[in-house]
Amino acid sequence: MSYSDVYTSGGRRLRYEVSGARDGVPVFLLHGTPGSRVGPRPRAGVLYRLGIRLISYDRPGYGGSDRHRGRSVADCAGDIAAIADDLGLDKFTVVGRSGGGPHALAAAALLPERVTRAAVLVSLAPHDAEIDWFGGMMPSNVQEFGTPAQDESRLVESLRLQADRTRRSPVSLLDSLRQEIAGPDRQVVRDLMMQQLLVETYAEAMRGGPYGWIDDVLANRRDWGFRLKSITQPVRVWHGAEDNCVPPAHARWLAERIPNAELTVQSGTAHFGAMEILPEILSWLAQPAAVLV
């Protein structure tokens, strides 16, 4: 699939792709951590049937997008606006998966005149959320997000080594995840097509180096730069009940603090269930505002 590049006012390159119905409802799909614009998405025929024009982009430091050193979660709103301007879009919707969830919420909070609705799938809560943040979380994610602030340089070096290993052998990250993820997720990644999609997105994510992954983790560990209570659009919050990458307590906390949020915690599924539920979420995002509940 072909891609396009746009440059921010500060001269940074952002790389994005558009798929689906040319005149469909524009939806920004914000990838996970680590991830890239080529990550798993519904096939073109599904997008046409749903009436969706799907826009995915590499967050700074991933794939073909230049690094934005020291970026916050909130900074993504300006990047999304730059891509929307390049496409001539006045209004659009957003959906974020996993590490993309906080970024989707940032877009809703900071672009209230442009984002008409939003969805977050298996999203993290802020690092200071009043929950057992690490309860039920798999060890590798506890290491990423639990390293004390004073040891941040050690965390950066660990992520750099993981990213370099992934760049050299993208399947190694998938193999590592298989050792930790919950049963429903292991079932999802048994599918050969899903394995191929995940390996492709990891390969593209690390093509330019480790900094997308590093900066994503650091941004999610710090203050996000906006307030959840300022989000006034309808929001769907979805989570797999057996998720041990990001435990469901994170989704419940978010839904309690977003004014117009609708929460679903689905039994029998986990983190990668977000890929399977995406067509249903896109269908909801494509509905006219008047019928949203």
mmCIF file of C-alpha atoms in Angstrom, residues 64-218:
data_model
loop_
_atom_site.group_PDB
_atom_site.id
_atom_site.type_symbol
_atom_site.label_atom_id
_atom_site.label_comp_id
_atom_site.label_asym_id
_atom_site.label_seq_id
_atom_site.Cartn_x
_atom_site.Cartn_y
_atom_site.Cartn_z
ATOM 1 C CA GLY A 64 8.879 6.705 8.318
ATOM 2 C CA SER A 65 8.073 9.435 10.869
ATOM 3 C CA ASP A 66 10.854 11.565 12.326
ATOM 4 C CA ARG A 67 11.543 11.443 16.032
ATOM 5 C CA HIS A 68 10.027 14.091 18.308
ATOM 6 C CA ARG A 69 12.395 14.013 21.268
ATOM 7 C CA GLY A 70 10.690 14.506 24.647
ATOM 8 C CA ARG A 71 7.181 14.297 23.185
ATOM 9 C CA SER A 72 4.140 13.994 25.414
ATOM 10 C CA VAL A 73 0.957 12.070 24.700
ATOM 11 C CA ALA A 74 -0.760 15.416 24.094
ATOM 12 C CA ASP A 75 1.667 16.276 21.292
ATOM 13 C CA CYS A 76 -0.032 13.759 19.005
ATOM 14 C CA ALA A 77 -3.015 16.115 18.604
ATOM 15 C CA GLY A 78 -0.926 18.496 16.518
ATOM 16 C CA ASP A 79 0.389 15.649 14.385
ATOM 17 C CA ILE A 80 -3.100 14.299 13.730
ATOM 18 C CA ALA A 81 -4.297 17.801 12.843
ATOM 19 C CA ALA A 82 -1.407 18.182 10.367
ATOM 20 C CA ILE A 83 -2.361 14.947 8.591
ATOM 21 C CA ALA A 84 -6.054 15.889 8.596
ATOM 22 C CA ASP A 85 -5.173 19.265 7.068
ATOM 23 C CA ASP A 86 -3.091 17.531 4.395
ATOM 24 C CA LEU A 87 -6.131 15.385 3.530
ATOM 25 C CA GLY A 88 -8.532 18.343 3.643
ATOM 26 C CA LEU A 89 -10.502 16.892 6.558
ATOM 27 C CA ASP A 90 -12.438 19.228 8.811
ATOM 28 C CA LYS A 91 -13.928 16.553 11.085
ATOM 29 C CA PHE A 92 -12.997 12.943 11.800
ATOM 30 C CA THR A 93 -13.113 10.200 14.414
ATOM 31 C CA VAL A 94 -10.301 8.400 16.236
ATOM 32 C CA VAL A 95 -9.674 4.930 17.627
ATOM 33 C CA GLY A 96 -6.567 3.956 19.571
ATOM 34 C CA ARG A 97 -5.385 0.455 20.354
ATOM 35 C CA SER A 98 -3.239 -0.319 23.445
ATOM 36 C CA GLY A 99 -0.506 2.365 23.579
ATOM 37 C CA GLY A 100 -2.501 4.288 20.978
ATOM 38 C CA GLY A 101 -5.438 4.601 23.383
ATOM 39 C CA PRO A 102 -4.082 7.546 25.398
ATOM 40 C CA HIS A 103 -3.244 9.286 22.110
ATOM 41 C CA ALA A 104 -6.811 8.862 20.831
ATOM 42 C CA LEU A 105 -8.075 10.427 24.062
ATOM 43 C CA ALA A 106 -5.608 13.291 23.632
ATOM 44 C CA ALA A 107 -6.980 13.995 20.161
ATOM 45 C CA ALA A 108 -10.539 14.036 21.503
ATOM 46 C CA ALA A 109 -9.607 16.337 24.377
ATOM 47 C CA LEU A 110 -7.440 18.772 22.420
ATOM 48 C CA LEU A 111 -9.251 18.839 19.051
ATOM 49 C CA PRO A 112 -12.856 19.120 20.276
ATOM 50 C CA GLU A 113 -14.070 20.969 17.163
ATOM 51 C CA ARG A 114 -12.698 18.294 14.831
ATOM 52 C CA VAL A 115 -12.954 14.921 16.595
ATOM 53 C CA THR A 116 -16.626 13.927 16.633
ATOM 54 C CA ARG A 117 -16.257 10.657 18.588
ATOM 55 C CA ALA A 118 -13.547 8.355 19.845
ATOM 56 C CA ALA A 119 -12.864 4.793 20.902
ATOM 57 C CA VAL A 120 -10.091 3.243 22.976
ATOM 58 C CA LEU A 121 -9.294 -0.460 22.937
ATOM 59 C CA VAL A 122 -7.227 -2.161 25.690
ATOM 60 C CA SER A 123 -5.800 1.223 26.691
ATOM 61 C CA LEU A 124 -3.468 2.091 29.505
ATOM 62 C CA ALA A 125 -4.609 4.417 32.285
ATOM 63 C CA PRO A 126 -2.358 7.291 33.371
ATOM 64 C CA HIS A 127 0.586 6.255 35.508
ATOM 65 C CA ASP A 128 -0.854 8.065 38.544
ATOM 66 C CA ALA A 129 -4.322 6.440 38.300
ATOM 67 C CA GLU A 130 -5.702 5.355 41.654
ATOM 68 C CA ILE A 131 -5.678 1.629 40.868
ATOM 69 C CA ASP A 132 -3.409 -1.353 41.405
ATOM 70 C CA TRP A 133 -1.653 -0.300 38.206
ATOM 71 C CA PHE A 134 0.460 -3.449 37.866
ATOM 72 C CA GLY A 135 -2.012 -5.951 39.301
ATOM 73 C CA GLY A 136 -2.365 -8.852 36.843
ATOM 74 C CA MET A 137 0.125 -7.334 34.371
ATOM 75 C CA MET A 138 2.677 -9.528 32.615
ATOM 76 C CA PRO A 139 6.311 -9.131 33.790
ATOM 77 C CA SER A 140 7.751 -7.422 30.690
ATOM 78 C CA ASN A 141 5.185 -4.612 30.899
ATOM 79 C CA VAL A 142 5.748 -4.280 34.642
ATOM 80 C CA GLN A 143 9.421 -3.742 33.833
ATOM 81 C CA GLU A 144 8.652 -1.115 31.157
ATOM 82 C CA PHE A 145 6.242 0.900 33.242
ATOM 83 C CA GLY A 146 7.395 0.076 36.781
ATOM 84 C CA THR A 147 11.025 1.188 36.549
ATOM 85 C CA PRO A 148 11.500 4.089 39.006
ATOM 86 C CA ALA A 149 11.915 7.521 37.441
ATOM 87 C CA GLN A 150 15.461 7.787 38.758
ATOM 88 C CA ASP A 151 16.361 4.639 36.792
ATOM 89 C CA GLU A 152 14.960 5.916 33.495
ATOM 90 C CA SER A 153 18.318 5.626 31.756
ATOM 91 C CA ARG A 154 18.358 1.904 32.564
ATOM 92 C CA LEU A 155 14.852 1.566 31.097
ATOM 93 C CA VAL A 156 15.902 3.397 27.916
ATOM 94 C CA GLU A 157 18.869 1.081 27.453
ATOM 95 C CA SER A 158 16.681 -1.995 27.971
ATOM 96 C CA LEU A 159 14.188 -0.744 25.369
ATOM 97 C CA ARG A 160 17.017 0.086 22.972
ATOM 98 C CA LEU A 161 18.318 -3.473 23.194
ATOM 99 C CA GLN A 162 14.817 -4.925 22.707
ATOM 100 C CA ALA A 163 14.209 -2.668 19.723
ATOM 101 C CA ASP A 164 17.532 -3.618 18.126
ATOM 102 C CA ARG A 165 16.740 -7.308 18.581
ATOM 103 C CA THR A 166 13.302 -6.744 17.048
ATOM 104 C CA ARG A 167 14.789 -4.840 14.102
ATOM 105 C CA ARG A 168 17.133 -7.719 13.345
ATOM 106 C CA SER A 169 14.451 -10.379 13.876
ATOM 107 C CA PRO A 170 10.875 -9.011 14.086
ATOM 108 C CA VAL A 171 9.496 -12.478 14.846
ATOM 109 C CA SER A 172 11.564 -12.517 18.064
ATOM 110 C CA LEU A 173 9.191 -9.998 19.662
ATOM 111 C CA LEU A 174 6.188 -12.136 18.795
ATOM 112 C CA ASP A 175 7.963 -15.217 20.152
ATOM 113 C CA SER A 176 8.725 -13.363 23.378
ATOM 114 C CA LEU A 177 5.123 -12.225 23.757
ATOM 115 C CA ARG A 178 3.851 -15.780 23.314
ATOM 116 C CA GLN A 179 5.612 -16.730 26.545
ATOM 117 C CA GLU A 180 3.577 -14.226 28.577
ATOM 118 C CA ILE A 181 0.231 -13.432 26.969
ATOM 119 C CA ALA A 182 -3.073 -14.894 28.152
ATOM 120 C CA GLY A 183 -4.715 -17.943 26.602
ATOM 121 C CA PRO A 184 -7.179 -16.045 24.378
ATOM 122 C CA ASP A 185 -4.285 -14.036 22.940
ATOM 123 C CA ARG A 186 -2.245 -17.138 22.212
ATOM 124 C CA GLN A 187 -5.240 -18.407 20.279
ATOM 125 C CA VAL A 188 -5.382 -15.191 18.207
ATOM 126 C CA VAL A 189 -1.707 -15.313 17.279
ATOM 127 C CA ARG A 190 -1.905 -18.948 16.180
ATOM 128 C CA ASP A 191 -3.464 -17.581 12.996
ATOM 129 C CA LEU A 192 -0.745 -17.413 10.339
ATOM 130 C CA MET A 193 -2.149 -14.249 8.755
ATOM 131 C CA MET A 194 -2.184 -12.492 12.133
ATOM 132 C CA GLN A 195 1.408 -13.575 12.742
ATOM 133 C CA GLN A 196 2.420 -12.099 9.395
ATOM 134 C CA LEU A 197 0.648 -8.806 10.122
ATOM 135 C CA LEU A 198 2.271 -8.477 13.533
ATOM 136 C CA VAL A 199 5.744 -9.266 12.217
ATOM 137 C CA GLU A 200 5.298 -6.705 9.429
ATOM 138 C CA THR A 201 4.220 -3.969 11.821
ATOM 139 C CA TYR A 202 7.118 -4.673 14.193
ATOM 140 C CA ALA A 203 9.596 -4.648 11.308
ATOM 141 C CA GLU A 204 8.319 -1.301 10.032
ATOM 142 C CA ALA A 205 8.168 0.136 13.555
ATOM 143 C CA MET A 206 11.880 -0.470 14.155
ATOM 144 C CA ARG A 207 13.078 0.354 10.653
ATOM 145 C CA GLY A 208 14.314 3.786 11.705
ATOM 146 C CA GLY A 209 15.640 2.813 15.124
ATOM 147 C CA PRO A 210 14.394 2.376 18.707
ATOM 148 C CA TYR A 211 13.082 5.844 19.482
ATOM 149 C CA GLY A 212 9.407 5.399 18.675
ATOM 150 C CA TRP A 213 9.195 2.642 21.284
ATOM 151 C CA ILE A 214 11.346 4.497 23.801
ATOM 152 C CA ASP A 215 9.455 7.777 23.469
ATOM 153 C CA ASP A 216 6.056 6.044 23.586
ATOM 154 C CA VAL A 217 6.884 4.372 26.894
ATOM 155 C CA LEU A 218 8.332 7.545 28.383
#
